[in-house]
Tab-separated table of C-alpha atoms in Angstrom:
chain	number	residue	atom	x	y	z
A	1061	MET	CA	12.394	-7.907	-8.121
A	1062	PRO	CA	9.258	-6.413	-5.792
A	1063	SER	CA	10.406	-7.218	-3.170
A	1064	PHE	CA	10.386	-3.944	-1.155
A	1065	GLN	CA	11.849	-4.412	2.729
A	1066	ARG	CA	8.732	-1.625	3.595
A	1067	HIS	CA	6.200	0.047	2.095
A	1068	VAL	CA	5.248	3.300	2.407
A	1069	PHE	CA	2.530	5.009	1.414
A	1070	VAL	CA	1.092	8.750	1.400
A	1071	CYS	CA	-2.155	9.567	0.275
A	1072	ILE	CA	-2.097	12.431	-1.652
A	1073	ASN	CA	-5.691	12.717	-2.612
A	1074	GLU	CA	-8.148	15.194	-3.935
A	1075	ARG	CA	-10.766	16.601	-3.773
A	1076	PRO	CA	-12.565	20.366	-5.107
A	1077	ALA	CA	-12.017	22.883	-2.660
A	1078	ASP	CA	-15.489	22.874	-0.496
A	1079	HIS	CA	-15.420	19.126	0.112
A	1080	PRO	CA	-16.476	19.386	3.643
A	1081	LYS	CA	-14.267	16.868	4.583
A	1082	GLY	CA	-10.972	18.254	3.044
A	1083	CYS	CA	-7.889	16.047	1.812
A	1084	CYS	CA	-4.998	15.087	2.030
A	1085	LYS	CA	-3.585	17.006	-1.314
A	1086	GLN	CA	-4.577	20.075	-0.088
A	1087	LYS	CA	-2.889	19.043	3.306
A	1088	GLY	CA	0.433	18.978	2.396
A	1089	GLY	CA	0.636	14.701	0.990
A	1090	ALA	CA	2.696	16.135	-1.602
A	1091	ASP	CA	5.392	17.617	-0.119
A	1092	VAL	CA	5.471	14.724	2.722
A	1093	ARG	CA	5.823	12.848	-0.341
A	1094	ASP	CA	7.814	14.664	-1.395
A	1095	ARG	CA	10.302	15.304	1.733
A	1096	LEU	CA	10.087	11.191	1.609
A	1097	LYS	CA	11.173	10.318	-1.317
A	1098	ALA	CA	14.138	13.256	-0.791
A	1099	GLU	CA	15.498	11.354	2.910
A	1100	LEU	CA	15.654	8.054	1.732
A	1101	ALA	CA	17.159	8.894	-1.650
A	1102	ALA	CA	19.879	10.132	0.711
A	1103	ARG	CA	20.124	7.766	2.697
A	1104	GLY	CA	20.994	5.805	-0.438
A	1105	LEU	CA	17.413	3.568	0.503
A	1106	SER	CA	14.974	4.734	-2.767
A	1107	LYS	CA	15.713	0.583	-3.941
A	1108	THR	CA	14.807	-0.988	-0.130
A	1109	ILE	CA	12.266	0.746	1.154
A	1110	ARG	CA	9.576	2.520	-1.383
A	1111	ALA	CA	7.644	5.703	-1.032
A	1112	ASN	CA	3.936	4.983	-2.628
A	1113	ASN	CA	1.742	7.703	-3.581
A	1114	ALA	CA	-1.357	6.825	-2.986
A	1115	GLY	CA	-5.413	7.386	-3.473
A	1116	CYS	CA	-7.607	8.445	-0.192
A	1117	LEU	CA	-6.415	5.783	2.362
A	1118	ASP	CA	-10.035	7.099	4.411
A	1119	GLN	CA	-8.836	8.695	7.385
A	1120	CYS	CA	-9.862	11.538	5.753
A	1121	GLU	CA	-9.832	13.201	9.096
A	1122	HIS	CA	-7.212	13.290	10.332
A	1123	GLY	CA	-4.419	15.023	8.374
A	1124	VAL	CA	-2.334	13.830	5.958
A	1125	THR	CA	-2.926	9.898	6.447
A	1126	VAL	CA	1.111	7.529	6.360
A	1127	VAL	CA	1.063	3.837	6.607
A	1128	VAL	CA	3.331	1.814	6.354
A	1129	TYR	CA	3.876	-2.217	4.948
A	1130	PRO	CA	3.537	-5.396	6.154
A	1131	GLU	CA	3.206	-3.961	9.354
A	1132	GLN	CA	0.452	-1.943	8.573
A	1133	VAL	CA	1.619	0.630	11.747
A	1134	TRP	CA	-0.739	4.075	10.422
A	1135	TYR	CA	0.102	7.717	10.900
A	1136	GLY	CA	-2.133	10.568	10.218
A	1137	HIS	CA	-1.072	14.539	10.784
A	1138	VAL	CA	2.184	13.838	8.967
A	1139	THR	CA	3.715	17.095	8.151
A	1140	GLU	CA	7.388	17.210	6.192
A	1141	ALA	CA	9.118	17.762	9.428
A	1142	ASP	CA	7.800	14.556	10.543
A	1143	ILE	CA	9.691	13.149	8.210
A	1144	PRO	CA	13.532	12.632	9.669
A	1145	ASP	CA	12.178	10.763	11.843
A	1146	ILE	CA	9.711	8.025	10.061
A	1147	VAL	CA	12.871	7.152	8.310
A	1148	ASP	CA	14.659	6.881	11.291
A	1149	LYS	CA	13.373	5.665	13.717
A	1150	HIS	CA	10.758	3.049	12.079
A	1151	LEU	CA	12.121	2.226	8.468
A	1152	VAL	CA	15.697	2.441	8.812
A	1153	GLY	CA	15.317	1.560	13.143
A	1154	GLY	CA	11.982	-0.946	13.085
A	1155	GLU	CA	11.165	1.440	16.034
A	1156	VAL	CA	7.351	2.576	15.568
A	1157	VAL	CA	7.036	6.887	15.965
A	1158	THR	CA	4.743	6.845	19.038
A	1159	ARG	CA	3.504	10.568	18.916
A	1160	LEU	CA	1.979	10.827	15.021
A	1161	LEU	CA	-0.348	6.932	15.508
A	1162	LEU	CA	-3.408	6.688	14.336
A	1163	PRO	CA	-5.378	5.981	17.461
A	1164	ASN	CA	-8.052	1.882	17.445
A	1165	GLN	CA	-4.875	0.419	15.536
A	1166	PRO	CA	-6.447	-3.156	17.606
A	1167	HIS	CA	-3.373	-5.205	15.134
A	1168	LEU	CA	-0.228	-3.627	16.193
A	1169	GLY	CA	-1.575	-5.272	20.575
A	1170	GLU	CA	1.215	-2.910	22.914
A	1171	GLN	CA	3.508	-2.070	22.732
A	1172	PRO	CA	4.793	-2.650	18.657
A	1173	ALA	CA	8.605	-3.635	17.920
A	1174	PHE	CA	9.276	-4.397	14.365
A	1175	PRO	CA	12.524	-5.175	12.248
A	1176	ALA	CA	15.357	-2.587	11.835
A	1177	LEU	CA	16.497	-2.853	7.677
A	1178	ARG	CA	18.949	-5.651	6.229
A	1179	THR	CA	21.803	-3.121	6.037
A	1180	GLY	CA	24.317	-4.446	3.183
A	1181	THR	CA	22.381	-5.938	1.319
A	1182	THR	CA	19.913	-5.136	-1.607
A	1183	VAL	CA	16.842	-6.712	-1.867
A	1184	ARG	CA	15.752	-5.567	-5.257
B	1335	MET	CA	-10.145	2.660	12.944
B	1336	PRO	CA	-7.810	1.767	9.365
B	1337	SER	CA	-7.560	-1.829	10.917
B	1338	PHE	CA	-7.616	-3.650	7.075
B	1339	GLN	CA	-7.286	-7.392	6.701
B	1340	ARG	CA	-5.780	-6.899	4.079
B	1341	HIS	CA	-5.559	-3.591	1.915
B	1342	VAL	CA	-4.950	-4.363	-2.179
B	1343	PHE	CA	-2.276	-1.547	-4.097
B	1344	VAL	CA	-4.496	-1.357	-7.366
B	1345	CYS	CA	-1.414	0.625	-9.853
B	1346	ILE	CA	-3.632	3.555	-12.101
B	1347	ASN	CA	-0.401	5.680	-12.872
B	1348	GLU	CA	-0.506	7.574	-16.256
B	1349	ARG	CA	1.946	8.738	-18.262
B	1350	PRO	CA	1.841	10.668	-21.479
B	1351	ALA	CA	0.629	8.062	-24.497
B	1352	ASP	CA	3.476	8.131	-26.081
B	1353	HIS	CA	5.706	7.404	-22.686
B	1354	PRO	CA	7.874	4.341	-23.495
B	1355	LYS	CA	6.765	2.884	-20.098
B	1356	GLY	CA	2.954	3.717	-20.877
B	1357	CYS	CA	1.389	2.334	-18.316
B	1358	CYS	CA	-1.188	1.341	-15.789
B	1359	LYS	CA	-3.674	3.417	-16.207
B	1360	GLN	CA	-3.953	3.193	-19.902
B	1361	LYS	CA	-3.414	-0.613	-19.943
B	1362	GLY	CA	-7.088	-0.541	-18.100
B	1363	GLY	CA	-5.815	0.107	-14.156
B	1364	ALA	CA	-8.893	2.113	-13.779
B	1365	ASP	CA	-11.714	-1.239	-14.289
B	1366	VAL	CA	-9.847	-3.013	-12.548
B	1367	ARG	CA	-9.945	-0.965	-10.272
B	1368	ASP	CA	-13.431	-0.255	-10.249
B	1369	ARG	CA	-14.355	-4.222	-10.981
B	1370	LEU	CA	-11.957	-4.748	-6.807
B	1371	LYS	CA	-14.346	-1.999	-5.556
B	1372	ALA	CA	-17.008	-4.222	-7.052
B	1373	GLU	CA	-16.651	-7.942	-6.265
B	1374	LEU	CA	-15.692	-6.058	-2.101
B	1375	ALA	CA	-18.873	-4.830	-1.796
B	1376	ALA	CA	-21.254	-6.941	-3.917
B	1377	ARG	CA	-19.548	-10.051	-0.754
B	1378	GLY	CA	-20.647	-7.325	1.897
B	1379	LEU	CA	-16.094	-6.892	1.750
B	1380	SER	CA	-15.634	-3.335	1.675
B	1381	LYS	CA	-14.536	-2.371	5.317
B	1382	THR	CA	-12.224	-5.698	5.637
B	1383	ILE	CA	-10.446	-5.380	2.400
B	1384	ARG	CA	-9.384	-1.595	1.163
B	1385	ALA	CA	-8.612	-1.549	-2.978
B	1386	ASN	CA	-6.591	1.374	-2.937
B	1387	ASN	CA	-5.487	3.475	-6.229
B	1388	ALA	CA	-1.418	3.409	-6.130
B	1389	GLY	CA	0.363	5.143	-8.030
B	1390	CYS	CA	3.097	4.497	-10.154
B	1391	LEU	CA	4.242	1.077	-8.584
B	1392	ASP	CA	7.812	0.401	-10.042
B	1393	GLN	CA	7.018	-2.862	-12.158
B	1394	CYS	CA	6.044	-0.943	-15.388
B	1395	GLU	CA	7.094	-3.575	-18.092
B	1396	HIS	CA	4.076	-6.048	-16.022
B	1397	GLY	CA	0.207	-4.711	-17.539
B	1398	VAL	CA	-1.935	-3.397	-14.289
B	1399	THR	CA	0.250	-4.326	-11.083
B	1400	VAL	CA	-1.546	-4.804	-7.321
B	1401	VAL	CA	0.042	-5.308	-4.461
B	1402	VAL	CA	-1.892	-6.746	-1.659
B	1403	TYR	CA	-0.387	-6.600	1.692
B	1404	PRO	CA	0.187	-7.570	4.665
B	1405	GLU	CA	1.287	-10.295	3.390
B	1406	GLN	CA	2.570	-8.241	-0.076
B	1407	VAL	CA	2.117	-10.367	-3.186
B	1408	TRP	CA	1.888	-8.393	-6.516
B	1409	TYR	CA	0.367	-9.402	-9.489
B	1410	GLY	CA	1.360	-8.522	-12.654
B	1411	HIS	CA	-1.109	-8.330	-15.915
B	1412	VAL	CA	-3.759	-8.329	-13.319
B	1413	THR	CA	-7.395	-7.691	-15.678
B	1414	GLU	CA	-11.302	-6.731	-14.765
B	1415	ALA	CA	-11.588	-10.866	-15.037
B	1416	ASP	CA	-8.864	-11.446	-13.108
B	1417	ILE	CA	-10.213	-10.422	-9.676
B	1418	PRO	CA	-12.933	-13.392	-9.193
B	1419	ASP	CA	-9.882	-15.000	-8.463
B	1420	ILE	CA	-7.469	-12.385	-6.460
B	1421	VAL	CA	-11.155	-11.661	-4.929
B	1422	ASP	CA	-12.904	-15.476	-3.234
B	1423	LYS	CA	-9.480	-17.208	-3.955
B	1424	HIS	CA	-6.790	-14.928	-1.790
B	1425	LEU	CA	-8.000	-12.346	-0.298
B	1426	VAL	CA	-10.752	-14.407	0.893
B	1427	GLY	CA	-8.931	-18.112	1.242
B	1428	GLY	CA	-5.549	-17.101	1.976
B	1429	GLU	CA	-4.677	-19.197	-0.993
B	1430	VAL	CA	-2.288	-17.870	-3.875
B	1431	VAL	CA	-3.376	-16.377	-7.339
B	1432	THR	CA	0.267	-17.833	-8.205
B	1433	ARG	CA	-0.841	-17.715	-12.584
B	1434	LEU	CA	-0.382	-14.329	-12.354
B	1435	LEU	CA	2.613	-13.915	-9.615
B	1436	LEU	CA	4.669	-11.430	-10.754
B	1437	PRO	CA	8.544	-13.457	-11.482
B	1438	ASN	CA	11.322	-12.517	-8.894
B	1439	GLN	CA	9.112	-12.038	-5.249
B	1440	PRO	CA	12.322	-14.016	-2.548
B	1441	HIS	CA	10.045	-12.546	0.448
B	1442	LEU	CA	6.928	-15.037	-0.254
B	1443	GLY	CA	9.822	-18.475	-0.094
B	1444	GLU	CA	8.475	-21.700	-1.464
B	1445	GLN	CA	4.688	-22.402	-1.595
B	1446	PRO	CA	3.518	-19.148	0.343
B	1447	ALA	CA	-0.233	-19.590	2.097
B	1448	PHE	CA	-2.080	-17.004	4.542
B	1449	PRO	CA	-4.433	-17.311	6.826
B	1450	ALA	CA	-8.760	-17.097	5.402
B	1451	LEU	CA	-10.666	-14.566	5.461
B	1452	ARG	CA	-11.136	-13.688	9.568
B	1453	THR	CA	-14.893	-13.607	9.015
B	1454	GLY	CA	-18.021	-12.949	11.718
B	1455	THR	CA	-15.681	-10.011	12.957
B	1456	THR	CA	-16.361	-6.925	11.471
B	1457	VAL	CA	-12.235	-4.987	12.117
B	1458	ARG	CA	-13.152	-1.713	10.733
């Protein structure tokens, strides 16, 4: 059943080493993805929240990019070390990690708040 | 500005040729992705609706899988020929293409309806 409470896409796009834009793979996208999968698994959340590889998310100037759906919250310059915060505060708690937000996200409005994860039920 | 009105992920995951699950790449995922990009470009919608490569979306038994956010509508067994319907009916018109829906999507409720694309403004 393809019903995830949250679906997190991590850019792991790879470009040639000399490409002027660089790429998320080169900047550690795969490490970020691996850490996200590990932290979700450690909390028993792998079937409720899906960590997904993504191709280019078109935000190449912002380091490793992560987008969380259904709320469409974009994070940039994400490192492995940021993942516990993203998981515990946002994916579980519903609270945006403001220090990692990409600029110019008018769809979020002011002070966005999202539902905390529904626990006690498995949605998938 | 990372504000897409709709963000469409197409699975292009590739597995070894003898893997029992098969993979979306082998079933035509890249062709579906290419057609989606082309149809969006033809309508001048490439900056409003993003077509994105995705890794495994974990619906391998359902052929080439596509998920549309923010509404989290899952389509399966998608072929190139289905793309004009997905674009015109759903991505532009907000009307789900029911014949392609994956089963068991309780998050959609009954008779889901979504906003039509806002036109006349560029959100990105």
